PDB file of C-alpha atoms in Angstrom:
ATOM      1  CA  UNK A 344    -108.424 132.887   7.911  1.00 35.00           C
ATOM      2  CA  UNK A 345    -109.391 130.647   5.139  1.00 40.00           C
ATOM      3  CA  UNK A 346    -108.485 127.037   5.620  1.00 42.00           C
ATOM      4  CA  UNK A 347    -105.317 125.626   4.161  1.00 47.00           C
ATOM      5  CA  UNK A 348    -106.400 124.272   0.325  1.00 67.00           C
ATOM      6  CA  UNK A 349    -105.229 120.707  -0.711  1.00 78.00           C
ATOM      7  CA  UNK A 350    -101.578 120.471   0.293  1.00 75.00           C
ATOM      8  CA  UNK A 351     -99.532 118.254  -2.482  1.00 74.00           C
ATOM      9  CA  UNK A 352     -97.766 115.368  -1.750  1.00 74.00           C
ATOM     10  CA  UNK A 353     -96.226 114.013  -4.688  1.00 76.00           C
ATOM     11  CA  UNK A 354     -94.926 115.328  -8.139  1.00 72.00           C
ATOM     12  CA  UNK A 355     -97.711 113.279  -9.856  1.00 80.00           C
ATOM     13  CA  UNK A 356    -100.126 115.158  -7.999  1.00 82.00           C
ATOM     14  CA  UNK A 357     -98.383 118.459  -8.947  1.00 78.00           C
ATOM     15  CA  UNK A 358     -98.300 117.307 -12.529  1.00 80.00           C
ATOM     16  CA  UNK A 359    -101.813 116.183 -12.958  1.00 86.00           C
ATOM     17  CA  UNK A 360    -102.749 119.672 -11.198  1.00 85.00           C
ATOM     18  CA  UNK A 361    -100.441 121.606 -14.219  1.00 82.00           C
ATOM     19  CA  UNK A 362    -102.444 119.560 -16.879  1.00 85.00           C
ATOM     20  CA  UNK A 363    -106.120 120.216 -15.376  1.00 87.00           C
ATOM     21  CA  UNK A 364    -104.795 123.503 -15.491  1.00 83.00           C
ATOM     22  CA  UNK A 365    -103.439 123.727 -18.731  1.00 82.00           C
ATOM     23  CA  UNK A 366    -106.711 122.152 -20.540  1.00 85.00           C
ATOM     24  CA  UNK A 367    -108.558 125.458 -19.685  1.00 83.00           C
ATOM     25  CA  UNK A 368    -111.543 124.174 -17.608  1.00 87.00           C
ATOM     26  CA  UNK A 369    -112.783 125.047 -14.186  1.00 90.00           C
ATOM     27  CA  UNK A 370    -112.065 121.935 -11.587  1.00 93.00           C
ATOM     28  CA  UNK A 371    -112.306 120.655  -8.315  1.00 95.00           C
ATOM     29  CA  UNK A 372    -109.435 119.433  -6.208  1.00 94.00           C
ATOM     30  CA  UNK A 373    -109.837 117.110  -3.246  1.00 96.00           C
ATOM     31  CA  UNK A 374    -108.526 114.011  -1.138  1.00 94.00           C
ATOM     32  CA  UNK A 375    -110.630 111.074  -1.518  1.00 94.00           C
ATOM     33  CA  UNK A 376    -111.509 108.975   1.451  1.00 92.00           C
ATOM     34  CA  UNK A 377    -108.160 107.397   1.306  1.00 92.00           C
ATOM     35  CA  UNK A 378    -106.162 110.729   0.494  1.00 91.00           C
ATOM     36  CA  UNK A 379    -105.795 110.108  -2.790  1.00 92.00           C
ATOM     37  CA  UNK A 380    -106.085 113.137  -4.833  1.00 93.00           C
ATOM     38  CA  UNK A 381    -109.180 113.859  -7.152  1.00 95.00           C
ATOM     39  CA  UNK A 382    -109.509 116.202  -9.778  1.00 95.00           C
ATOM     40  CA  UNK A 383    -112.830 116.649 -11.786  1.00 94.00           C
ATOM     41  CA  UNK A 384    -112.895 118.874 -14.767  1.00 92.00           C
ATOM     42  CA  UNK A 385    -116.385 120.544 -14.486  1.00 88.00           C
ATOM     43  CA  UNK A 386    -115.974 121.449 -18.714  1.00 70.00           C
ATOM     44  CA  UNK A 387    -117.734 124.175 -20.389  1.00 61.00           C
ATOM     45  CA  UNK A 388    -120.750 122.736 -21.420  1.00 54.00           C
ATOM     46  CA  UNK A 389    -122.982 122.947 -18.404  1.00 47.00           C
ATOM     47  CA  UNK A 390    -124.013 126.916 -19.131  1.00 52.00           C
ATOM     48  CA  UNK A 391    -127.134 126.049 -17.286  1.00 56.00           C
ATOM     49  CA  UNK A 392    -126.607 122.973 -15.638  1.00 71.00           C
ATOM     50  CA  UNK A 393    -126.255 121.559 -12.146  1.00 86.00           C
ATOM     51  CA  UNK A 394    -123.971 119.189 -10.235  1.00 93.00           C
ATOM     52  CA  UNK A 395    -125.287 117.167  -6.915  1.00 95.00           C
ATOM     53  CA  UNK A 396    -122.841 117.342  -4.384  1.00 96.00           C
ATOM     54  CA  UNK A 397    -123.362 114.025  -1.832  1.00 96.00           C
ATOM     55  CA  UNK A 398    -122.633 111.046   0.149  1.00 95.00           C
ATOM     56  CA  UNK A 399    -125.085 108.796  -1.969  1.00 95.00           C
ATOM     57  CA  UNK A 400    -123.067 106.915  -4.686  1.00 93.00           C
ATOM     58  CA  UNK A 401    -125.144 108.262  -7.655  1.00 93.00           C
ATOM     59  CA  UNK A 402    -124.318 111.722  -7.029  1.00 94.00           C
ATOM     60  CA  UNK A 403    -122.491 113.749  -9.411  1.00 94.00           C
ATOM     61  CA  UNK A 404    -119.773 114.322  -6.900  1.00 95.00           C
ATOM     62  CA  UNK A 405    -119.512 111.618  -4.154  1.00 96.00           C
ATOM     63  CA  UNK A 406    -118.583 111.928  -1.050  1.00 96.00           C
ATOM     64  CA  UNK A 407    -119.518 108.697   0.311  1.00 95.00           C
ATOM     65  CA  UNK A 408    -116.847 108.066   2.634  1.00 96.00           C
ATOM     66  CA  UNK A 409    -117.796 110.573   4.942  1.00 95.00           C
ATOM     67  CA  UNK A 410    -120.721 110.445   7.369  1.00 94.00           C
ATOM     68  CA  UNK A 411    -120.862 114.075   7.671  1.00 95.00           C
ATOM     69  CA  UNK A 412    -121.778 114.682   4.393  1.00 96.00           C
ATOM     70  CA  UNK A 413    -125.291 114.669   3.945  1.00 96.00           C
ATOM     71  CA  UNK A 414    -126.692 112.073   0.750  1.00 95.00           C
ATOM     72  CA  UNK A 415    -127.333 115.402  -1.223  1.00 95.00           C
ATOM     73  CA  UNK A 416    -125.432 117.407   0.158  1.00 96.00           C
ATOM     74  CA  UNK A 417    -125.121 120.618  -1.777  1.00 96.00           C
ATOM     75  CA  UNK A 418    -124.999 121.732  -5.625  1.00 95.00           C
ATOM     76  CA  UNK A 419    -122.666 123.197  -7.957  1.00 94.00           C
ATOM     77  CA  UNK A 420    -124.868 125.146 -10.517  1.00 90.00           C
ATOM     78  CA  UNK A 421    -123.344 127.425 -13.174  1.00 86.00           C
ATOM     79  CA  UNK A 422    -124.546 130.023 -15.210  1.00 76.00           C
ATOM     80  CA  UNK A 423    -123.512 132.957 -17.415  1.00 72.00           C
ATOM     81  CA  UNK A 424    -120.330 131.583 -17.089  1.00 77.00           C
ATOM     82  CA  UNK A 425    -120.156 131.506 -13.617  1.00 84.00           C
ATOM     83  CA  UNK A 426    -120.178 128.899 -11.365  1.00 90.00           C
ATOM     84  CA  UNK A 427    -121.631 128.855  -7.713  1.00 91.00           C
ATOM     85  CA  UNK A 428    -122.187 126.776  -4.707  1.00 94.00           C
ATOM     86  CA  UNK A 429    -126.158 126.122  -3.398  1.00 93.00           C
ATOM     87  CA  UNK A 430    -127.117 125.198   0.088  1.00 92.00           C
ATOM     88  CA  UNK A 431    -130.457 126.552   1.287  1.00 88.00           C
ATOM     89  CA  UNK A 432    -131.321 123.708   3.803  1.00 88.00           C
ATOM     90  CA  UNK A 433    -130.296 121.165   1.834  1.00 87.00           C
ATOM     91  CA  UNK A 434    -127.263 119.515   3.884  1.00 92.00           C
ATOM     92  CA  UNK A 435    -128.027 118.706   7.599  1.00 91.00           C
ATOM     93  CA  UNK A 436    -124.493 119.875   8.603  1.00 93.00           C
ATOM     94  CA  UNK A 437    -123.790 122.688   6.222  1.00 93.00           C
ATOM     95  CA  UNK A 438    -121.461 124.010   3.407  1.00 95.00           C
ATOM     96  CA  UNK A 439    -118.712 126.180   3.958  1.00 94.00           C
ATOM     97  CA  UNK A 440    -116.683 128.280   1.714  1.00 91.00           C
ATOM     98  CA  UNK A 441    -113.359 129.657   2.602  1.00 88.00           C
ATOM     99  CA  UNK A 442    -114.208 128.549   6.409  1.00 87.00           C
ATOM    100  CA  UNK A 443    -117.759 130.229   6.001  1.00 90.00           C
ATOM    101  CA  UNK A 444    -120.753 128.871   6.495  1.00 91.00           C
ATOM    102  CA  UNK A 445    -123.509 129.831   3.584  1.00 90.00           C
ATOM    103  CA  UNK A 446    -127.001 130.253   3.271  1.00 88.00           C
ATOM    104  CA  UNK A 447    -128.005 130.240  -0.253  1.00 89.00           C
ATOM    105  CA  UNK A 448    -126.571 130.892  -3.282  1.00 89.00           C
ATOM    106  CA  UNK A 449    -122.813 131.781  -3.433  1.00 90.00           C
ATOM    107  CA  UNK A 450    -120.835 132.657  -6.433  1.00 89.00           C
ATOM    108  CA  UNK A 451    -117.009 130.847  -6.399  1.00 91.00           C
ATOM    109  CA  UNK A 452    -114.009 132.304  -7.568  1.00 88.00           C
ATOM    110  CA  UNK A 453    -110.537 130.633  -7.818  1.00 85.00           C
ATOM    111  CA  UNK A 454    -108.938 128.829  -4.725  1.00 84.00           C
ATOM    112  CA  UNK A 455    -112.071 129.339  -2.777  1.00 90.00           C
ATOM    113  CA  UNK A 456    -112.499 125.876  -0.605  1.00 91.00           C
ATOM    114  CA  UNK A 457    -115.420 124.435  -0.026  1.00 95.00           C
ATOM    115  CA  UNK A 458    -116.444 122.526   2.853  1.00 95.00           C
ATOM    116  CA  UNK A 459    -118.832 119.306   3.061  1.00 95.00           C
ATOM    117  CA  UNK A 460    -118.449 117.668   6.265  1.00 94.00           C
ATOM    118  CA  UNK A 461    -114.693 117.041   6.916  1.00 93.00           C
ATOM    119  CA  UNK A 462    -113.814 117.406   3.228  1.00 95.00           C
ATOM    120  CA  UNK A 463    -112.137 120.131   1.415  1.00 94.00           C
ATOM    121  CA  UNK A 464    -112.869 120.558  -2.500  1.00 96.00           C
ATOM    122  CA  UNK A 465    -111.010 123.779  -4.224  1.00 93.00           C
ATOM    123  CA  UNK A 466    -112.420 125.437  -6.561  1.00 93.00           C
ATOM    124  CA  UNK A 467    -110.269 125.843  -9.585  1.00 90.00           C
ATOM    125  CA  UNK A 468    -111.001 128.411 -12.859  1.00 87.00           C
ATOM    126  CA  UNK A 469    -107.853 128.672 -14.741  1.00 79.00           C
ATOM    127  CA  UNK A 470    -109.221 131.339 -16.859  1.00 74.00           C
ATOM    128  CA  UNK A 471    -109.331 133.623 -14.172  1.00 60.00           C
ATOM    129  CA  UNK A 472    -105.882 135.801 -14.606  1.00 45.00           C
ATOM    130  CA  UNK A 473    -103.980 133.331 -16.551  1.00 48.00           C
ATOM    131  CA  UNK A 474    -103.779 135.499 -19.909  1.00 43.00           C
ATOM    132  CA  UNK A 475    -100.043 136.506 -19.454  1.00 39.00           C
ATOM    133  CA  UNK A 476     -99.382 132.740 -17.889  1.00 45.00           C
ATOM    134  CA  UNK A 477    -100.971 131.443 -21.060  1.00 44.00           C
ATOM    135  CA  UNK A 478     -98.508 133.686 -23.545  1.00 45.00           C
ATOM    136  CA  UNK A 479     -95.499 132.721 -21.616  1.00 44.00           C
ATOM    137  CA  UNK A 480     -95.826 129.704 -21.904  1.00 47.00           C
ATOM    138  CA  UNK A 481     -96.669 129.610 -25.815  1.00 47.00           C
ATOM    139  CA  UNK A 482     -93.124 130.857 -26.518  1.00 47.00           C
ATOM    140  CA  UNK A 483     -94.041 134.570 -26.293  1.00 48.00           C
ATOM    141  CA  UNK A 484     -92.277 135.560 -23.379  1.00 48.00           C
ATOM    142  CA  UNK A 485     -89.095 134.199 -21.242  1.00 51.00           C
ATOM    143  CA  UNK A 486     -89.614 131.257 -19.256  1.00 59.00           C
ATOM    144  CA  UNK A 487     -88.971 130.797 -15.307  1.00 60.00           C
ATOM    145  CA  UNK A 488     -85.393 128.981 -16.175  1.00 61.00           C
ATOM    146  CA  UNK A 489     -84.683 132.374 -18.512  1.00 61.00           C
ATOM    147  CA  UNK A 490     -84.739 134.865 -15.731  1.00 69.00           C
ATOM    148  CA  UNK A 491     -83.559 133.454 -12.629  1.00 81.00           C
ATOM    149  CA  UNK A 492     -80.348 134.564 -11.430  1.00 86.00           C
ATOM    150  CA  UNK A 493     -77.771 131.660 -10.776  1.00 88.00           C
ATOM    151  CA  UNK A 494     -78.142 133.162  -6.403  1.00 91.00           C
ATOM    152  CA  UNK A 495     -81.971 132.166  -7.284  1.00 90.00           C
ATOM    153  CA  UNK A 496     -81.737 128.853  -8.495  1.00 89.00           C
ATOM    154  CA  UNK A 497     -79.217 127.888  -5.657  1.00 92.00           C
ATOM    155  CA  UNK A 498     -82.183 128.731  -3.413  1.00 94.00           C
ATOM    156  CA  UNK A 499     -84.532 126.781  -5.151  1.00 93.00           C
ATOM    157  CA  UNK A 500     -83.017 123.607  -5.063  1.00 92.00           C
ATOM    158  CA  UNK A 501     -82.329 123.678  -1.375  1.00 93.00           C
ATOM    159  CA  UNK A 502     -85.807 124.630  -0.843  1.00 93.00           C
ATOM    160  CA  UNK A 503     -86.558 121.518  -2.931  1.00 89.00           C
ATOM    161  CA  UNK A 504     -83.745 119.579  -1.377  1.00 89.00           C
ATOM    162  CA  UNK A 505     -85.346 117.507   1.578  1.00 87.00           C
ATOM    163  CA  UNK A 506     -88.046 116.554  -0.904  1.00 81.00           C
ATOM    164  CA  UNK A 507     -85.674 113.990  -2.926  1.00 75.00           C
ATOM    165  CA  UNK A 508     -86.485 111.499  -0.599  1.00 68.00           C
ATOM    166  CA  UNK A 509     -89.240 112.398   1.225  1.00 65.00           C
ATOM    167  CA  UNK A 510     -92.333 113.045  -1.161  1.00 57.00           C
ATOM    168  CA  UNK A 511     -94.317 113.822   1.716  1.00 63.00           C
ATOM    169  CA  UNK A 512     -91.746 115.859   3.438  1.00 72.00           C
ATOM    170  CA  UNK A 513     -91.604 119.582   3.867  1.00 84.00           C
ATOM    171  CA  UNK A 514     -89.218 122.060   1.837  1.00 90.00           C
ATOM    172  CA  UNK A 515     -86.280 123.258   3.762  1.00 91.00           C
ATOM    173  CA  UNK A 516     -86.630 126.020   6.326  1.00 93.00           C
ATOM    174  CA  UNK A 517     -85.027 129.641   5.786  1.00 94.00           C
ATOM    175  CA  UNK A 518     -82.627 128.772   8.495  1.00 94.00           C
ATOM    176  CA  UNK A 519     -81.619 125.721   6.796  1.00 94.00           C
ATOM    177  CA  UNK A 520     -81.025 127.057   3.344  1.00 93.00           C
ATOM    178  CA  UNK A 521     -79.335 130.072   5.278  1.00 94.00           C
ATOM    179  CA  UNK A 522     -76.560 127.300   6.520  1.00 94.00           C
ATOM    180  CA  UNK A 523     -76.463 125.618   3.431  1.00 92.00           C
ATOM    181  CA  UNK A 524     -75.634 128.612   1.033  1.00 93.00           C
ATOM    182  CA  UNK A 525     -73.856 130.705   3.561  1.00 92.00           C
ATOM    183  CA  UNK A 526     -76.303 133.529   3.476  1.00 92.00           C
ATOM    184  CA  UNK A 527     -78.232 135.511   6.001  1.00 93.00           C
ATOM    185  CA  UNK A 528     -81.987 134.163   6.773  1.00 93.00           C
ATOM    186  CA  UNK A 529     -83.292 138.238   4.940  1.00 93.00           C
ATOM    187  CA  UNK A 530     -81.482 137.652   2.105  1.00 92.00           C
ATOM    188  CA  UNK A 531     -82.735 133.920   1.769  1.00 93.00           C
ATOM    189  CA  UNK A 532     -86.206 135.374   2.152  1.00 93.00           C
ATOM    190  CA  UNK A 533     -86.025 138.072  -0.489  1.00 93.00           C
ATOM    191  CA  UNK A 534     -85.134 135.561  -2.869  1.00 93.00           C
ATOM    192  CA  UNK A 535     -87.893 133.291  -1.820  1.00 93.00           C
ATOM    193  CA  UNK A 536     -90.146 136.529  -2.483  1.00 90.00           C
ATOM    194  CA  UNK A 537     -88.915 136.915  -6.064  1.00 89.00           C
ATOM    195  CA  UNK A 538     -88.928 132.921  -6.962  1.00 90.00           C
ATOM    196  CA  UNK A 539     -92.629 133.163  -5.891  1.00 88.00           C
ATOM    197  CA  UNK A 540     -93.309 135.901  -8.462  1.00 85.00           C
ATOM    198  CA  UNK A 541     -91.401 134.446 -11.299  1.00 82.00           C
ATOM    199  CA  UNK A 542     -93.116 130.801 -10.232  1.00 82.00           C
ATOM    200  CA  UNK A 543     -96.955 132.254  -9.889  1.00 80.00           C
ATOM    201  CA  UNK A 544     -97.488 131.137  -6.786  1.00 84.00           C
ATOM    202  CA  UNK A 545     -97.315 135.108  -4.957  1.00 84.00           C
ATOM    203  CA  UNK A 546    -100.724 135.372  -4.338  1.00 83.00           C
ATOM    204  CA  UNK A 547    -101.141 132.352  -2.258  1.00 82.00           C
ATOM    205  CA  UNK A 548    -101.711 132.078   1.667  1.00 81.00           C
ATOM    206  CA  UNK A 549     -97.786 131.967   3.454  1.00 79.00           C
ATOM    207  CA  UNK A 550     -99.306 128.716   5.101  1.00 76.00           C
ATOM    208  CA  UNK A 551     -99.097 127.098   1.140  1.00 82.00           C
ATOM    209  CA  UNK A 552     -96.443 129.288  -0.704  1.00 87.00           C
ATOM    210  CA  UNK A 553     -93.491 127.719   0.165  1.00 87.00           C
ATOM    211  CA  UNK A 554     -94.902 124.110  -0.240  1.00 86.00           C
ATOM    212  CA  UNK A 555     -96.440 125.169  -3.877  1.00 85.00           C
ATOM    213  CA  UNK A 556     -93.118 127.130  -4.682  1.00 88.00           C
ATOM    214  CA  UNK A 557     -91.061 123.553  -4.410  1.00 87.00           C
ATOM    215  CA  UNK A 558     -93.244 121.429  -5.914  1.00 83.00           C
ATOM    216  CA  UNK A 559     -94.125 123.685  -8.900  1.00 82.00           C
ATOM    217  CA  UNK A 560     -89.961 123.986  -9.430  1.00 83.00           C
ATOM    218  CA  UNK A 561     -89.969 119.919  -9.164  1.00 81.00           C
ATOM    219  CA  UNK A 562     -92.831 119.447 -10.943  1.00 73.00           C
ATOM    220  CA  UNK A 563     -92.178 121.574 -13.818  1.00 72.00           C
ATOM    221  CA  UNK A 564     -88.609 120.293 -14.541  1.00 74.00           C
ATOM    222  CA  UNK A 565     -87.268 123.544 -13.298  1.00 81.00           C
ATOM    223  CA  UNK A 566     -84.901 121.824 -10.566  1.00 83.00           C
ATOM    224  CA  UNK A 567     -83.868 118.648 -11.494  1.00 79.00           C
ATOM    225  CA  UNK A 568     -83.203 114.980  -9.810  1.00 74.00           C
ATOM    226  CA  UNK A 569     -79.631 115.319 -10.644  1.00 78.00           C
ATOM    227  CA  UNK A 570     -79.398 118.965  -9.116  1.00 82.00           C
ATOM    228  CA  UNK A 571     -80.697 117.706  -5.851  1.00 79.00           C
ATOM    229  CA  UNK A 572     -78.132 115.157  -5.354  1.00 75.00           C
ATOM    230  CA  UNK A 573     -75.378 117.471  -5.912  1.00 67.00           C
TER     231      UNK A 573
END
């Protein structure tokens, strides 16, 4: 199983997450040494260029809070438009992606998660699949507020609901929204199954869906303050 990515714990993390995502650009994601999130837009002008990876304060991308990270750890290198992850010695404890450790050269796709001593840094290409994201959201097509059904968005906001005071809270379990709306836990989880596909977030691990779901609603401006006081 690949390890859990960066969990969010706040709607300004959510929202700076929807604007690295919206400018286009691969990016990293990770929790700094006092779990603060980090992004850092790698751009598009490094065709043949090469990022250092390392505890030692001049690298590219330091790590220098953790002892298991090795002063040069590893390097990001890209080329014909791809970017990949380099460890062929180089670290004294190793590089992971996805919860495996590599030997070499490895090419990264989106949401893999690297691993450099006890620290977790997604990988992040929002180019990758976004094409019918990217129309929707120009005006061509409906929005997520256009097509849910009013048995949706009562879901939605009790999923959201223990997260209006709690930032770093959890969303509400099936059984509680069950309770809450007077429906059976199946039917609470078929509409969680649709929200996900309407929201984007189907394709991600059940350990992150349900977190992502909520804060992409909250975040977006899809359920509001006001709704989740009701």
């Amino acid at each position: 199983m690949s390890p859990p990515a960066i969990p969010v714990q706040s709607v300004a993390d959510l929202q700076a997450r929807l604007q690295a995502e919206r400018a286009g650009v691969s990016f990293l994601l990770f929790r700094d040494g006092e779990g603060r999130q980090e992004i850092v837009a790698l751009g598009h002008d490094a065709d043949e260029g090469e990022l250092v990876i390392g505890r030692d304060p001049s690298a590219d991308i330091p790590l220098h809070w953790d002892k298991r990270v090795s002063r040069a750890h590893a390097l990001l290198k890209r080329a014909a438009g791809a970017w990949t992850i380099v460890d062929d010695g180089l670290s004294r404890n190793g590089t992971l992606v996805n919860g495996t450790r590599i030997n070499g050269r490895r090419r990264l796709h989106d949401h893999d998660v690297i691993g450099c001593g006890s620290v977790q840094i997604e990988f992040r290409d929002p180019s990758l699949g976004r094409e019918e994201e990217t129309n929707q959201a120009s005006g061509e097509g409906p929005t997520p507020a256009d097509v849910l059904t009013p048995a949706q968005r009562r879901v939605l906001v009790a999923l959201c609901r223990p997260l209006r005071d709690s930032p770093r809270g959890h969303p509400a379990t099936n059984k509680t929204i069950a309770a809450e709306l007077t429906l059976s836990v199946d039917a609470v989880k078929t509409h969680l199954r649709r929200l996900a596909v309407t929201l984007g977030v189907e394709h991600l691990p059940q350990n992150r869906k349900r977190a992502e779901l909520a804060w992409r609603a909250l975040g977006s401006g899809l359920v509001t303050d006001r709704e989740l006081r009701r």
